[in-house]
Coordinates of C-alpha atoms in Angstrom, one line a residue:
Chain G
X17 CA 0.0 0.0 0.0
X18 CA 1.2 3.2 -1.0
X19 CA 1.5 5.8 1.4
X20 CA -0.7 9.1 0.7
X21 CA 0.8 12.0 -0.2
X22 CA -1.9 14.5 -0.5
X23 CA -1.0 17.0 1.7
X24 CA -2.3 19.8 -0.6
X25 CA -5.0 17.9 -2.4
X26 CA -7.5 19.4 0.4
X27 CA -7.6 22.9 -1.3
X28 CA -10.2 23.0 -4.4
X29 CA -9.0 25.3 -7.1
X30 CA -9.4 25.5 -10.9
X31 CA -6.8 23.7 -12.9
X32 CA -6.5 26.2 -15.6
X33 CA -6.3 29.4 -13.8
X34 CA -3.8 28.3 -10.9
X35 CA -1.2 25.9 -12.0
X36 CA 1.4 27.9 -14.1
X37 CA 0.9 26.4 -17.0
X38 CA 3.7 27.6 -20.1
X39 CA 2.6 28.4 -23.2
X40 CA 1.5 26.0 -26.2
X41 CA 4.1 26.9 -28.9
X42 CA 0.9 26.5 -31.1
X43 CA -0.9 30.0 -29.3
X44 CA 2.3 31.3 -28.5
X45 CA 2.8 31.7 -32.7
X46 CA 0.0 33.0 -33.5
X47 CA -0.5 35.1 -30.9
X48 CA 2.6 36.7 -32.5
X49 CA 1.9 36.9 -36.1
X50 CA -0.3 38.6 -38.6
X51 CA -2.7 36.1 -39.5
X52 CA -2.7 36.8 -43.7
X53 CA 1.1 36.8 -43.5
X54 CA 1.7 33.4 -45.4
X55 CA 5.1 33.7 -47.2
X56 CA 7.6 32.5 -44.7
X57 CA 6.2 29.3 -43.9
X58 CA 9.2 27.4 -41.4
X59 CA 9.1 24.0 -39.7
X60 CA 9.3 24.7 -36.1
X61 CA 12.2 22.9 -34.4
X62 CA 11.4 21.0 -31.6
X63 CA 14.5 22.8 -29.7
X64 CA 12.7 26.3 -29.9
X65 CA 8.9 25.2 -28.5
X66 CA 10.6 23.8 -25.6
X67 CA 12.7 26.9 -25.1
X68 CA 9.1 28.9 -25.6
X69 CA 7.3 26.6 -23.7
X70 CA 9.4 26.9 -20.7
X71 CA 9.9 30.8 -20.9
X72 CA 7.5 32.9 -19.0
X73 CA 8.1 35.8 -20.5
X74 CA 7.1 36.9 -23.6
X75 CA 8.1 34.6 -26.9
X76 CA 11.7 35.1 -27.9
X77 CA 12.0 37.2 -31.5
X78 CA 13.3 33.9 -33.3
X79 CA 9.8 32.3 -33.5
X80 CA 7.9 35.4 -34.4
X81 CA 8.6 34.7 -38.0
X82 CA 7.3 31.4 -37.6
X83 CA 3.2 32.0 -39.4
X84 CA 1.7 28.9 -39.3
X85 CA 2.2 25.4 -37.6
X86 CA 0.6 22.7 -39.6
X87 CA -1.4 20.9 -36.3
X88 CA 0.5 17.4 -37.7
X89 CA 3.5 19.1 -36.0
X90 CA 1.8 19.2 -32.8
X91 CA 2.4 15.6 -30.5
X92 CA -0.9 15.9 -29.4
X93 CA -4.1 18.0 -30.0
X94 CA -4.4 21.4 -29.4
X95 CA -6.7 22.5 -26.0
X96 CA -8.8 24.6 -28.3
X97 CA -10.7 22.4 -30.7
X98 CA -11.8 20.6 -27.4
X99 CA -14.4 22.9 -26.6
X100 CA -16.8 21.9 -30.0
X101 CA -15.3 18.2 -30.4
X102 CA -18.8 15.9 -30.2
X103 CA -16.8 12.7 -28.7
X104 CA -15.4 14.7 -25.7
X105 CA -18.8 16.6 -25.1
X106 CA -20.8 13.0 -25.1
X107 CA -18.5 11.5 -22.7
X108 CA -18.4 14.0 -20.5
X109 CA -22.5 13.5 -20.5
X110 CA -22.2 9.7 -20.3
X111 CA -20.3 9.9 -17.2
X112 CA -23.2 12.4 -15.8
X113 CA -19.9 15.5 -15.3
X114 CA -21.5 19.2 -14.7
X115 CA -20.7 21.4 -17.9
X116 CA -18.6 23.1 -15.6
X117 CA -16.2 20.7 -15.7
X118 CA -14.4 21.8 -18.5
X119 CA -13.9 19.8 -22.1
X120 CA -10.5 20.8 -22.3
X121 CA -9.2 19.2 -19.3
X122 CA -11.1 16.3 -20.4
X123 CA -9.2 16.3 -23.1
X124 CA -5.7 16.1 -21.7
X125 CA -7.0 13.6 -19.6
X126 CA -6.7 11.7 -22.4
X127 CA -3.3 12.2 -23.9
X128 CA -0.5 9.9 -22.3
X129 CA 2.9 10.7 -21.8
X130 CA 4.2 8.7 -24.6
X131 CA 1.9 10.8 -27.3
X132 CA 3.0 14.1 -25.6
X133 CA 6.1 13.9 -23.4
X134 CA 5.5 17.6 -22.7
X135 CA 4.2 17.6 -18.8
X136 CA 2.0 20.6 -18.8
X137 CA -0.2 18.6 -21.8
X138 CA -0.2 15.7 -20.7
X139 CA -1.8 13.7 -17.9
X140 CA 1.1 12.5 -16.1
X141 CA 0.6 14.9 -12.7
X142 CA -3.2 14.0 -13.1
X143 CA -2.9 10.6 -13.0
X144 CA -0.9 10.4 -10.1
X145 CA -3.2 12.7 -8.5
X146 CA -5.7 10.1 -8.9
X147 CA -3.8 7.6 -8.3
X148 CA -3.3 8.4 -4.8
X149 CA -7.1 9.1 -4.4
X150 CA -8.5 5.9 -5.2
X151 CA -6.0 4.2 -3.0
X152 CA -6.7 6.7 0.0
X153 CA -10.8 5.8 -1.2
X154 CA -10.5 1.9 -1.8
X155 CA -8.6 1.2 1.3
X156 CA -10.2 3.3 4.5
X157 CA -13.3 1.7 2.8
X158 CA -12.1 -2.4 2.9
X159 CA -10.2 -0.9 6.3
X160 CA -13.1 0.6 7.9
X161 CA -15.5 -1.8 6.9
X162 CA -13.4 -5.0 7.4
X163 CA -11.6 -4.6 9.8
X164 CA -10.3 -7.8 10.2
X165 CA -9.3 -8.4 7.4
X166 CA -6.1 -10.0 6.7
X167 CA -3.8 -8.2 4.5
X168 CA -3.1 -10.2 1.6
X169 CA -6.7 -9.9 1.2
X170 CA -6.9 -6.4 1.5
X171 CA -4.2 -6.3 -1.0
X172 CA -6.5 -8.2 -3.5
X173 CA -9.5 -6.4 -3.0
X174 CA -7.6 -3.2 -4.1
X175 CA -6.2 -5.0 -6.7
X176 CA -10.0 -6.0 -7.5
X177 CA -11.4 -2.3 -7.6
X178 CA -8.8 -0.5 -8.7
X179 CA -6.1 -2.9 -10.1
X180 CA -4.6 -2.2 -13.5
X181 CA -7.0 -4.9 -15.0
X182 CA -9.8 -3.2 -12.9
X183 CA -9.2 0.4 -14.6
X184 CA -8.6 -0.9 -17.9
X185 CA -12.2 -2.3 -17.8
X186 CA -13.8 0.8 -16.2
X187 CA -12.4 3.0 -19.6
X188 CA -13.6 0.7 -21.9
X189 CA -17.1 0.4 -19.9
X190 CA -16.8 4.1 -20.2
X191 CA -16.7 3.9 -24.2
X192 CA -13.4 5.5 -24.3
X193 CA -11.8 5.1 -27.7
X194 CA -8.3 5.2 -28.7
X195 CA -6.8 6.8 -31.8
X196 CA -4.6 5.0 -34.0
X197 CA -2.0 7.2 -33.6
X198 CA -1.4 10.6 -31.7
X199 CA -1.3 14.2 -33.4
X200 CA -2.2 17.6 -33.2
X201 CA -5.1 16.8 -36.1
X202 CA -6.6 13.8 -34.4
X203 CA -10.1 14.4 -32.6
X204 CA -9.5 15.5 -29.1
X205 CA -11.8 12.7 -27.8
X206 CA -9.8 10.0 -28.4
X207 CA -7.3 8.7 -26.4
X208 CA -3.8 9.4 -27.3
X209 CA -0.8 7.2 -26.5
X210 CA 1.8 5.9 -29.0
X211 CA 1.0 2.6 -29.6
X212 CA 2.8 -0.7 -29.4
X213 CA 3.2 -3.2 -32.2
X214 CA 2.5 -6.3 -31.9
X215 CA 5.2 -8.5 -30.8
X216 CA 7.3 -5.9 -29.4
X217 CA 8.1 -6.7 -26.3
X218 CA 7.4 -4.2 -23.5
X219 CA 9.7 -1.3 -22.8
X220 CA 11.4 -1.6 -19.6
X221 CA 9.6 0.6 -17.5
X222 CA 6.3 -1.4 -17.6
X223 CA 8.1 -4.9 -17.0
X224 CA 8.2 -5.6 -13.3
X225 CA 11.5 -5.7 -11.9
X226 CA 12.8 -8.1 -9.0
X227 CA 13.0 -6.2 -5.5
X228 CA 16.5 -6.1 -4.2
X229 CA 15.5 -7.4 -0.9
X230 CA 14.4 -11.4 -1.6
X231 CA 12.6 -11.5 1.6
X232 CA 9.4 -8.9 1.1
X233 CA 7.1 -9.3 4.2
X234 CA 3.8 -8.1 4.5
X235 CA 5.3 -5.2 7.0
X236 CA 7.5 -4.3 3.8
X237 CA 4.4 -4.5 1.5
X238 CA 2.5 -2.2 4.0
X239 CA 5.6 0.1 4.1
X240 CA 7.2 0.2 0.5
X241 CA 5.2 -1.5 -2.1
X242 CA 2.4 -0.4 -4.1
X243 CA -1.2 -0.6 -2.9
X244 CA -1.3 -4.2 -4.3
X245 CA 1.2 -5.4 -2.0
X246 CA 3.2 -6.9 -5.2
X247 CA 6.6 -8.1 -4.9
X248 CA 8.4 -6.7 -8.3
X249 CA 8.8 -2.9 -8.3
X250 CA 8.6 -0.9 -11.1
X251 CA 10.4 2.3 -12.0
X252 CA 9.5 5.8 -12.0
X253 CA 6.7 7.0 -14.1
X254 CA 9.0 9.6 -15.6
X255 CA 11.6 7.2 -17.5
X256 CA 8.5 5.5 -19.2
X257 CA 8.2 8.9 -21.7
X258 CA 7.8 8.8 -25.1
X259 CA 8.3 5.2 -25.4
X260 CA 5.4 2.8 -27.3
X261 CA 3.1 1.5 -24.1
X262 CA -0.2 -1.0 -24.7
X263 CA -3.5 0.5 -24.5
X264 CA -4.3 -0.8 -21.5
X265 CA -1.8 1.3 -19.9
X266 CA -2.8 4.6 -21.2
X267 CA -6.5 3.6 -20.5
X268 CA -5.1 3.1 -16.9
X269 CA -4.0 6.4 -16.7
X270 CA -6.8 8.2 -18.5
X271 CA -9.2 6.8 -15.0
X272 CA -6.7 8.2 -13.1
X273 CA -6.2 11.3 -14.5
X274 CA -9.6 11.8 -14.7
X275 CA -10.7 11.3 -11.4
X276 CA -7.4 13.5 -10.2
X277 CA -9.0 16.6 -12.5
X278 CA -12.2 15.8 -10.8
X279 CA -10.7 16.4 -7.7
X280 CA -9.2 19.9 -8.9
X281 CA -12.4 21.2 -10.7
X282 CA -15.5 19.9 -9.1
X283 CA -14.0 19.5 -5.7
X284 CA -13.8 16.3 -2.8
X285 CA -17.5 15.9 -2.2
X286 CA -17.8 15.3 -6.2
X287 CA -14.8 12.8 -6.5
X288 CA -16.5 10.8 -3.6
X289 CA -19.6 10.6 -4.9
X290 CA -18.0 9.6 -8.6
X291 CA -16.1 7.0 -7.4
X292 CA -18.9 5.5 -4.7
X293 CA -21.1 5.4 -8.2
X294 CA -18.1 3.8 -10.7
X295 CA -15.7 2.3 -8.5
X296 CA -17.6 0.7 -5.3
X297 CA -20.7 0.0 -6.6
X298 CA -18.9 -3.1 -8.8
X299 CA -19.7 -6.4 -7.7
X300 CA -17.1 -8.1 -5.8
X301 CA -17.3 -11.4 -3.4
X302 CA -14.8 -10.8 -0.8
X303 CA -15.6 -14.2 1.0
X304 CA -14.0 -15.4 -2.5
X305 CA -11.0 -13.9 -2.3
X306 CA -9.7 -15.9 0.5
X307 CA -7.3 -18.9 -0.3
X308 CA -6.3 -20.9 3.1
X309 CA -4.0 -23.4 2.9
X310 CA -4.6 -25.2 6.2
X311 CA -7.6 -23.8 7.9
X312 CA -7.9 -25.7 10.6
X313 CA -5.0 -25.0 12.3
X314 CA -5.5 -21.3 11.6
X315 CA -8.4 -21.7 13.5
X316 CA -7.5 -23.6 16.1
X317 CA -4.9 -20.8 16.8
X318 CA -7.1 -18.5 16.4
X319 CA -9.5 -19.9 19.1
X320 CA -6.8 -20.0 21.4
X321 CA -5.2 -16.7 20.7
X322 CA -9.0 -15.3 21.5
X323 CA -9.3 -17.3 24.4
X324 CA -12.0 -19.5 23.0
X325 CA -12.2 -23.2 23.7
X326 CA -10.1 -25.5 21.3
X327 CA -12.5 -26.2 18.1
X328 CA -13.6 -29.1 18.2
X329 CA -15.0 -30.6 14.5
X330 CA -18.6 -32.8 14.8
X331 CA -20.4 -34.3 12.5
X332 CA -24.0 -33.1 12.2
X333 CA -25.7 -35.4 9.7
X334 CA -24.1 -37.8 6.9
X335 CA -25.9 -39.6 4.2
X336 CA -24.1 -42.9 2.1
X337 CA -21.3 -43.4 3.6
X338 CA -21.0 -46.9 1.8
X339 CA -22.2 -45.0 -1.9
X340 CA -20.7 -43.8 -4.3
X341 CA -21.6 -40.0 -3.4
X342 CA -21.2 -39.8 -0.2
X343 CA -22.6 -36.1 2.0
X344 CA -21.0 -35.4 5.1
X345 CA -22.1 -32.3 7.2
X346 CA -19.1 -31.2 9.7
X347 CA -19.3 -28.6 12.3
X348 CA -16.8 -27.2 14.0
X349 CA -17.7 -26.1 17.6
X350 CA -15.8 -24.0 20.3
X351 CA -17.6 -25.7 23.5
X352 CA -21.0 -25.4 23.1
X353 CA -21.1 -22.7 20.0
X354 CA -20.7 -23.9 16.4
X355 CA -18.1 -22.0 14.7
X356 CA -18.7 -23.2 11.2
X357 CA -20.2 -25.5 9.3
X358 CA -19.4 -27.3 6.1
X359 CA -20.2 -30.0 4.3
X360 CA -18.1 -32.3 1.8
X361 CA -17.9 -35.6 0.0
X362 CA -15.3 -36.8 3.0
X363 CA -15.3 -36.4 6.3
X364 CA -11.7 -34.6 5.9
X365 CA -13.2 -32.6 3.5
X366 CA -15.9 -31.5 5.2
X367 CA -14.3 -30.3 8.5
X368 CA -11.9 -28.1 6.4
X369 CA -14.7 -26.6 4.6
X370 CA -16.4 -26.2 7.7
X371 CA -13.0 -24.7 9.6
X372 CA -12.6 -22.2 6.3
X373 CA -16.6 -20.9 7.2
X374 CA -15.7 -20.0 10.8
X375 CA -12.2 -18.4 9.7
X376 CA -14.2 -16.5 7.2
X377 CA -17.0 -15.4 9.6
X378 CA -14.5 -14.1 12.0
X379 CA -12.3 -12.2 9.1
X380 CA -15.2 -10.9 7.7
X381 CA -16.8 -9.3 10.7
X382 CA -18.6 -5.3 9.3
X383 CA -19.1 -2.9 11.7
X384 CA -22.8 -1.6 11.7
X385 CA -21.7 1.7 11.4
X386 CA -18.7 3.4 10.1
X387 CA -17.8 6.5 9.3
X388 CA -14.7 6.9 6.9
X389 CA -11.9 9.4 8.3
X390 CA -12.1 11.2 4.5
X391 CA -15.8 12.0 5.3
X392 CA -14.4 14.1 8.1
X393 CA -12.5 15.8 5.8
X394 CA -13.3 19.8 6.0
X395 CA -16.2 18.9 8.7
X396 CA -16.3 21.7 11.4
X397 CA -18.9 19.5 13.3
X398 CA -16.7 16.8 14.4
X399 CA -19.0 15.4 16.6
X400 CA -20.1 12.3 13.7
X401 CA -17.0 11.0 13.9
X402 CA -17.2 7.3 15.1
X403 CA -14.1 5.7 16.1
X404 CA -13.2 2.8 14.1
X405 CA -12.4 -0.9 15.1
X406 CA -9.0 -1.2 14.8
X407 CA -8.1 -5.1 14.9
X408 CA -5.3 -6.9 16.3
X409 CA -4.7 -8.4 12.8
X410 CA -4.8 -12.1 11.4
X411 CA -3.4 -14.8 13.1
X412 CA -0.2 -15.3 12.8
X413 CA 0.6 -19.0 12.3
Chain Y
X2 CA 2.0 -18.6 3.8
X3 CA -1.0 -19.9 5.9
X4 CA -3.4 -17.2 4.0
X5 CA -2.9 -16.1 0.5
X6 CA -6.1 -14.1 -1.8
X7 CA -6.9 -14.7 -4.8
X8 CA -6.6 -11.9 -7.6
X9 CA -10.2 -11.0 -9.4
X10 CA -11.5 -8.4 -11.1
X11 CA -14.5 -6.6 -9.4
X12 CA -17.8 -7.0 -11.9
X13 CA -19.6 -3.9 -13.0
X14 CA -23.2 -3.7 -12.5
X15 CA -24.7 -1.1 -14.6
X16 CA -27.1 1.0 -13.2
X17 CA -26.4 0.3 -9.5
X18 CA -24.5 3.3 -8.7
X19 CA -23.8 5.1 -12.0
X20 CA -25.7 4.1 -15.4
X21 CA -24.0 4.5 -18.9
X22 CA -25.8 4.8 -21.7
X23 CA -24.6 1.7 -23.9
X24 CA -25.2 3.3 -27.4
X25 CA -22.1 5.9 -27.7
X26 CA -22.9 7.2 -31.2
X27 CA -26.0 7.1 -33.8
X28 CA -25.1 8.1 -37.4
X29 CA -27.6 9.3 -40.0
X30 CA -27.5 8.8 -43.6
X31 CA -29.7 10.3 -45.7
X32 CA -30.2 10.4 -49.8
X33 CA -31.1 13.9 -51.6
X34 CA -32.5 12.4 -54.2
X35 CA -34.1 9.5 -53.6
X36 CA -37.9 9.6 -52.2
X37 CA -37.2 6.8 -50.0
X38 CA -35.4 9.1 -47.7
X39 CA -37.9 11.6 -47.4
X40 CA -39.3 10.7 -44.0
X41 CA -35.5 10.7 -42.5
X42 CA -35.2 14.6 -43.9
X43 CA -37.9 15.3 -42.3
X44 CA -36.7 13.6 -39.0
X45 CA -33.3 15.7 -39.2
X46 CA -34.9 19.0 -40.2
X47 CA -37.5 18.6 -37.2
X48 CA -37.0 16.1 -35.0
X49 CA -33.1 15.6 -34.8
X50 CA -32.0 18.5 -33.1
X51 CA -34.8 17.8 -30.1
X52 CA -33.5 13.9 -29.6
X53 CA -29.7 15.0 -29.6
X54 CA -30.8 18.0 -27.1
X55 CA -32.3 14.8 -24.9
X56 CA -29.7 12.8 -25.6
X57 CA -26.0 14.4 -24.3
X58 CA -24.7 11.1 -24.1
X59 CA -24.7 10.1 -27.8
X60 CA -22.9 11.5 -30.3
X61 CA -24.4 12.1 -32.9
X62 CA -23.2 12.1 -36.7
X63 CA -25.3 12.9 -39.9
X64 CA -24.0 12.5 -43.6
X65 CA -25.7 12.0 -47.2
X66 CA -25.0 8.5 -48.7
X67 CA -26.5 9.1 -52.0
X68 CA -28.1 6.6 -53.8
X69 CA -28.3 4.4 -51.2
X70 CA -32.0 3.8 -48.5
X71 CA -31.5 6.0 -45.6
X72 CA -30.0 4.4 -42.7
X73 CA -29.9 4.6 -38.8
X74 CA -26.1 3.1 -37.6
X75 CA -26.1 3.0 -33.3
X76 CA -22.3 2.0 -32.2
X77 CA -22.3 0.8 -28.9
X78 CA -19.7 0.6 -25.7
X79 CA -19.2 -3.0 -26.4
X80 CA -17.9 -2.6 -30.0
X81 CA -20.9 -3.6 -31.5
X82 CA -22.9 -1.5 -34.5
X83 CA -26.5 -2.5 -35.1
X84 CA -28.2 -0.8 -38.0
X85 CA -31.8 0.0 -38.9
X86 CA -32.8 0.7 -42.9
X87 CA -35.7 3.0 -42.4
X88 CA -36.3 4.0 -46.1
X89 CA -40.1 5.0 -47.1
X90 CA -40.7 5.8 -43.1
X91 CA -42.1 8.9 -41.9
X92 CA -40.4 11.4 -39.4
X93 CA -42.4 8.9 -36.5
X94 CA -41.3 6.3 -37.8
X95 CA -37.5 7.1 -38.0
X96 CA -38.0 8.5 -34.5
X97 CA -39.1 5.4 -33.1
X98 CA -36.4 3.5 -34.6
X99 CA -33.2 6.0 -33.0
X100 CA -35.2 5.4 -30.2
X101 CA -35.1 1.8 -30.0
X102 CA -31.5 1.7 -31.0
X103 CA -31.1 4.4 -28.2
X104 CA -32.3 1.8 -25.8
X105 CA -30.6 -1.3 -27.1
X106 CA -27.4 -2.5 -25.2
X107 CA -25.8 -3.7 -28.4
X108 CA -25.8 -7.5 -27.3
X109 CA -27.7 -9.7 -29.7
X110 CA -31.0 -10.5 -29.2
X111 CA -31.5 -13.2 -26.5
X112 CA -34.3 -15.0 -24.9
X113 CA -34.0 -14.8 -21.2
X114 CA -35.9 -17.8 -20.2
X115 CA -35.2 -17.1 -15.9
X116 CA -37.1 -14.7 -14.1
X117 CA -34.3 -13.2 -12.3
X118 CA -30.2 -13.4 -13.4
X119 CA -27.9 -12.1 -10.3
X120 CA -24.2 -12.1 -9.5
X121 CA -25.7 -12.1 -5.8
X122 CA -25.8 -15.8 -3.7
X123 CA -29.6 -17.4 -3.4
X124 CA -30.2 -16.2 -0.2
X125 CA -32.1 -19.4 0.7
X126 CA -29.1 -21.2 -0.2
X127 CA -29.2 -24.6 -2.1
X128 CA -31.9 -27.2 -0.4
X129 CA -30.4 -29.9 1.6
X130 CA -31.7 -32.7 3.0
X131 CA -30.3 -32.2 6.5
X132 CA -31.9 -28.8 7.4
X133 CA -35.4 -27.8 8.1
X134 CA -38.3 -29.8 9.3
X135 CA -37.3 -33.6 8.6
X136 CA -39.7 -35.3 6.1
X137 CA -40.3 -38.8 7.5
X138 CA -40.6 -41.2 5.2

C-alpha cells in the first residue's frame, strides 16, 4: 500500500487558472503573427517550442517569424478544438460530469505521456493525483469496513477495484476510444498514446522488476510496495516517456487522470460521490478472495489466541457413507457454540470446509456503522465522527 | 504462507451506482435524391435536433450516402454496430427506430428464459436434505 501523499490535495482550485501552465508553442505563434502573412512558412524545431514553452516571459523574436504550424506538427491536440469536439462533449455527458467541468481538461485527460512527453499537456501529474485518491478511497473503505481483514486480502481487494486490469475495464465500460495514432489533427476525444506493435516486447519501464530485498514481508508491503502489495517494483513513471506502451496502460491512466482533475475542478465531495457510483458499486465477493492453505490450524490458533475453547469438529448429519456419493455435514464447535459448518464428499473434507466458514465469519466481521476518516475531511462538526475498530490483525501462524 | 487471496477483477453492475448509456454514437445517412429518404429529412430538419438535445450522451453524426435507402447506424460501448434501414418511413417512424436503437445495449438478441439473473448468492441457499423440518418417510 502506498502511502498518501496528498497534503495539498485538500484545497479545491481550478486547474486552468492556478497551475502555471507555459505556453502551447501552437498559441504562443500565432498570438505573435499577422494572420494573412503566409510567405515565410518554417518547420518549427522542436528545440525552440521547448525553449518557448518553458519561458515565461514573452516569446523570444526567433519564432515570431514562424506564421503557421501545420497541427501534424503538434504531438498531441491542441486545448482549443476541445471545446466543439462531439466525442469529448458526449463522454463528459455519459459519465453524468457538470458542464462546468471543463472539455478541455477532459481532453488532456486523455493524452498519455508517450503521445505528448510535454508535462504541462499531458496527464502524467493528473494521473498520479488520482492515483493516490483511489488508494486513500479503496482502502479506509475495505479498512473501515473489514476490519479484520487480513492483509493479503486487503491487498486483493484493491487490486479487485482499482487494479490495473480493474481500470482498464472501467475505460472501456466508459466507451473510451483510442486513436490510432497521436497528433495535433486527431479528434481530441480520443485517447492518445503511442501505440505498441504487436510482438514488441514491452519497454522496460512497464516490466516488473525483481526487488532487491528477496525476503518482502507483508510489513515491507505495507511500508514500500504499491497498494497491491506486489513483490516486483517498477520504476519511476517519468523514464516511461515517449516510449510505445499498450492501451491498456494509457487507458489506466486516463481513469486516473480523470478522477485526479475531478478532484481539482469539481472538488472532494464530487470525487466521492464519482467514485462511490463507478468504483464501489462493482460487484465483488470478498468471501472469494480468501485462499487458506490449512484452515484448521489457523483456527485452532485463532481460538486459542482469543481465548475460545479449542475447536472441536462434529459431525451433524451424513448420508451414504458406503455410496458412491457420499454427503457429510461437519461442524466445527468451540464448547458449546458452532463456529462453522461445512459440508463435503469426505469427512476430511468437510471439517476443512467447515474450519474455512468459521475463519471466514471471524475475518469478515462489518461494523454496523462506520464513518470513513475522508468524510471528516473539512467537517467543522466533528461530533459524527465514530471511532473505528482497529483489529489486532490475522493470526499469525 | 498460511493465508494467500486470490486476484479477481471486481464485476460492474450497470445502473447500481452510475448508469451508462450503452449506445455511444448514432449516425444518420440520408439520400437527396431518392424519395425513399424523405421521412428521414424530415426527422433531421424537425425532430433531430430535439433527440440529440435529450440525448447528451450520444454523439451524434449525420451525412448524405446518395443513392443508397437512408440508414440509422447506433455503435455501442461494447464494440458492436447495429443498423436500422428505415427508407419510405415517416419522421415517426425514424423516431421510433433512434429510439429503439437508443435503448438497445448492443448485445444480440436473446431469450431470457429465468425470471431473475444475479451475480448475488440465493439467499435461501441450495436445499439440503439435513436442514429444516425432517420429512419422515
Amino acid at each position: 500500500m502506498k502511502r498518501i501523499r496528498i497534503s495539498r490535495c485538500g484545497t479545491r482550485f481550478p486547474l486552468l487558472l492556478a497551475l502555471p501552465r507555459p505556453t502551447c508553442r501552437y498559441t504562443a505563434i500565432h498570438r505573435n503573427t499577422t494572420p494573412h502573412n503566409h510567405r515565410i512558412q518554417t518547420r518549427l524545431q522542436s528545440g525552440v517550442a521547448f525553449a518557448d514553452s518553458y519561458s515565461s516571459g514573452p516569446p523570444s523574436t526567433e519564432i515570431s517569424p514562424l506564421t503557421k504550424t501545420p497541427l501534424e506538427a503538434l504531438p498531441s491536440p491542441h486545448p482549443s478544438p476541445a471545446a466543439t469536439s462531439a466525442k469529448l462533449s458526449a463522454l463528459r455527458a455519459r459519465l453524468s460530469l457538470p458542464p462546468r467541468f471543463p472539455l478541455q481538461t477532459l481532453a488532456r485527460a486523455l493524452i498519455h505521456p508517450s503521445a505528448d512527453s510535454n508535462p504541462a499537456f499531458n496527464n502524467a501529474s493528473l494521473s498520479i493525483l488520482g492515483s493516490n485518491l483511489l488508494g486513500y478511497y479503496t482502502t479506509e473503505h475495505l479498512l473501515c469496513n473489514y476490519p479484520r481483514l487480513p492483509m493479503s486480502v486487503v491487498f486483493a481487494a484493491q487490486y479487485a477495484y482499482i487494479g490495473p486490469k480493474a481500470l482498464t475495464t472501467i475505460a472501456s465500460e466508459w466507451g473510451i476510444e483510442a486513436a490510432a495514432e497521436p497528433g495535433g489533427e486527431v479528434d481530441p476525444g480520443l485517447l492518445q498514446f503511442k501505440r505498441l506493435r504487436s510482438g514488441d516486447s514491452l519497454p522496460d519501464v512497464l516490466q516488473n522488476r525483481k526487488p532487491r530485498k528477496w525476503n518482502i514481508t507483508t510489513t515491507h508491503k505495507i511500508l514500500t510496495s504499491d497498494e497491491f502489495g506486489s513483490a516486483m517494483q517498477r520504476k519511476e513513471a517519468q523514464e516511461s516517456q515517449a516510449q510505445p506502451v499498450p492501451l491498456e496502460e494509457a487507458a489506466q491512466s486516463f481513469v486516473r487522470a480523470l478522477i485526479g482533475s475531478l478532484h481539482l475542478h469539481l472538488g472532494r465531495p464530487f470525487v466521492k460521490r464519482f467514485y462511490r457510483d463507478h468504483f464501489l458499486s462493482r460487484h465483488l465477493d470478498i468471501d472469494k478472495l480468501f485462499d487458506f492453505r490449512t484452515p484448521t490450524r489457523d483456527l485452532s490458533r485463532l481460538c486459542a489466541r482469543e481465548g475460545f475453547e479449542a475447536p472441536v469438529a462434529r459431525l451433524i448429519s451424513e448420508t451414504g457413507r458406503r455410496s458412491r456419493h457420499p454427503v457429510f455435514v461437519v461442524g466445527v464447535f468451540s464448547g458449546k457454540d458452532q463456529l462453522g459448518e461445512g459440508s463435503g464428499a469426505s469427512l476430511d473434507e468437510a471439517r476443512v470446509r467447515a474450519a474455512a466458514a468459521a475463519l471466514k465469519g471471524w475475518y469478515l466481521y462489518k461494523p454496523l456503522e462506520v464513518t470513513v476518516p475522508s468524510s471528516m475531511e473539512g467537517e467543522i462538526d466533528q461530533s459524527k465522527w465514530k471511532p473505528n475498530v482497529v483489529d489486532c490483525g490475522e493470526v499469525i501462524v | 504462507m498460511p493465508l494467500s487471496a486470490v486476484r479477481t477483477v471486481a464485476k460492474a453492475q450497470n445502473g447500481v451506482g452510475a448508469f451508462i448509456l450503452q449506445c455511444k454514437r448514432l449516425d444518420f445517412h440520408y439520400c437527396d435524391w431518392a424519395g425513399s429518404s424523405r421521412g428521414m429529412k424530415a426527422f433531421i430538419k424537425t425532430s433531430l435536433p430535439k433527440f440529440a438535445n435529450q440525448h447528451p450522451q450520444i454523439e451524434i453524426t449525420v451525412s448524405p450516402r446518395p443513392r443508397k435507402h437512408p440508414v440509422i447506424i447506433g455503435h455501442y460501448i461494447n464494440g458492436r454496430t447495429k443498423a436500422v434501414c428505415v427508407r419510405n418511413m415517416t419522421n415517426e417512424g425514424v423516431r421510433e427506430k433512434a429510439k429503439l436503437l437508443r435503448d438497445a445495449s448492443g448485445e444480440r438478441l436473446k431469450r431470457a428464459n429465468k425470471p431473475v439473473t444475479s451475480l448475488n448468492e440465493s439467499v435461501r441457499g441450495i436445499w439440503s436434505p439435513f436442514h429444516g423440518a425432517r420429512v419422515k418417510v
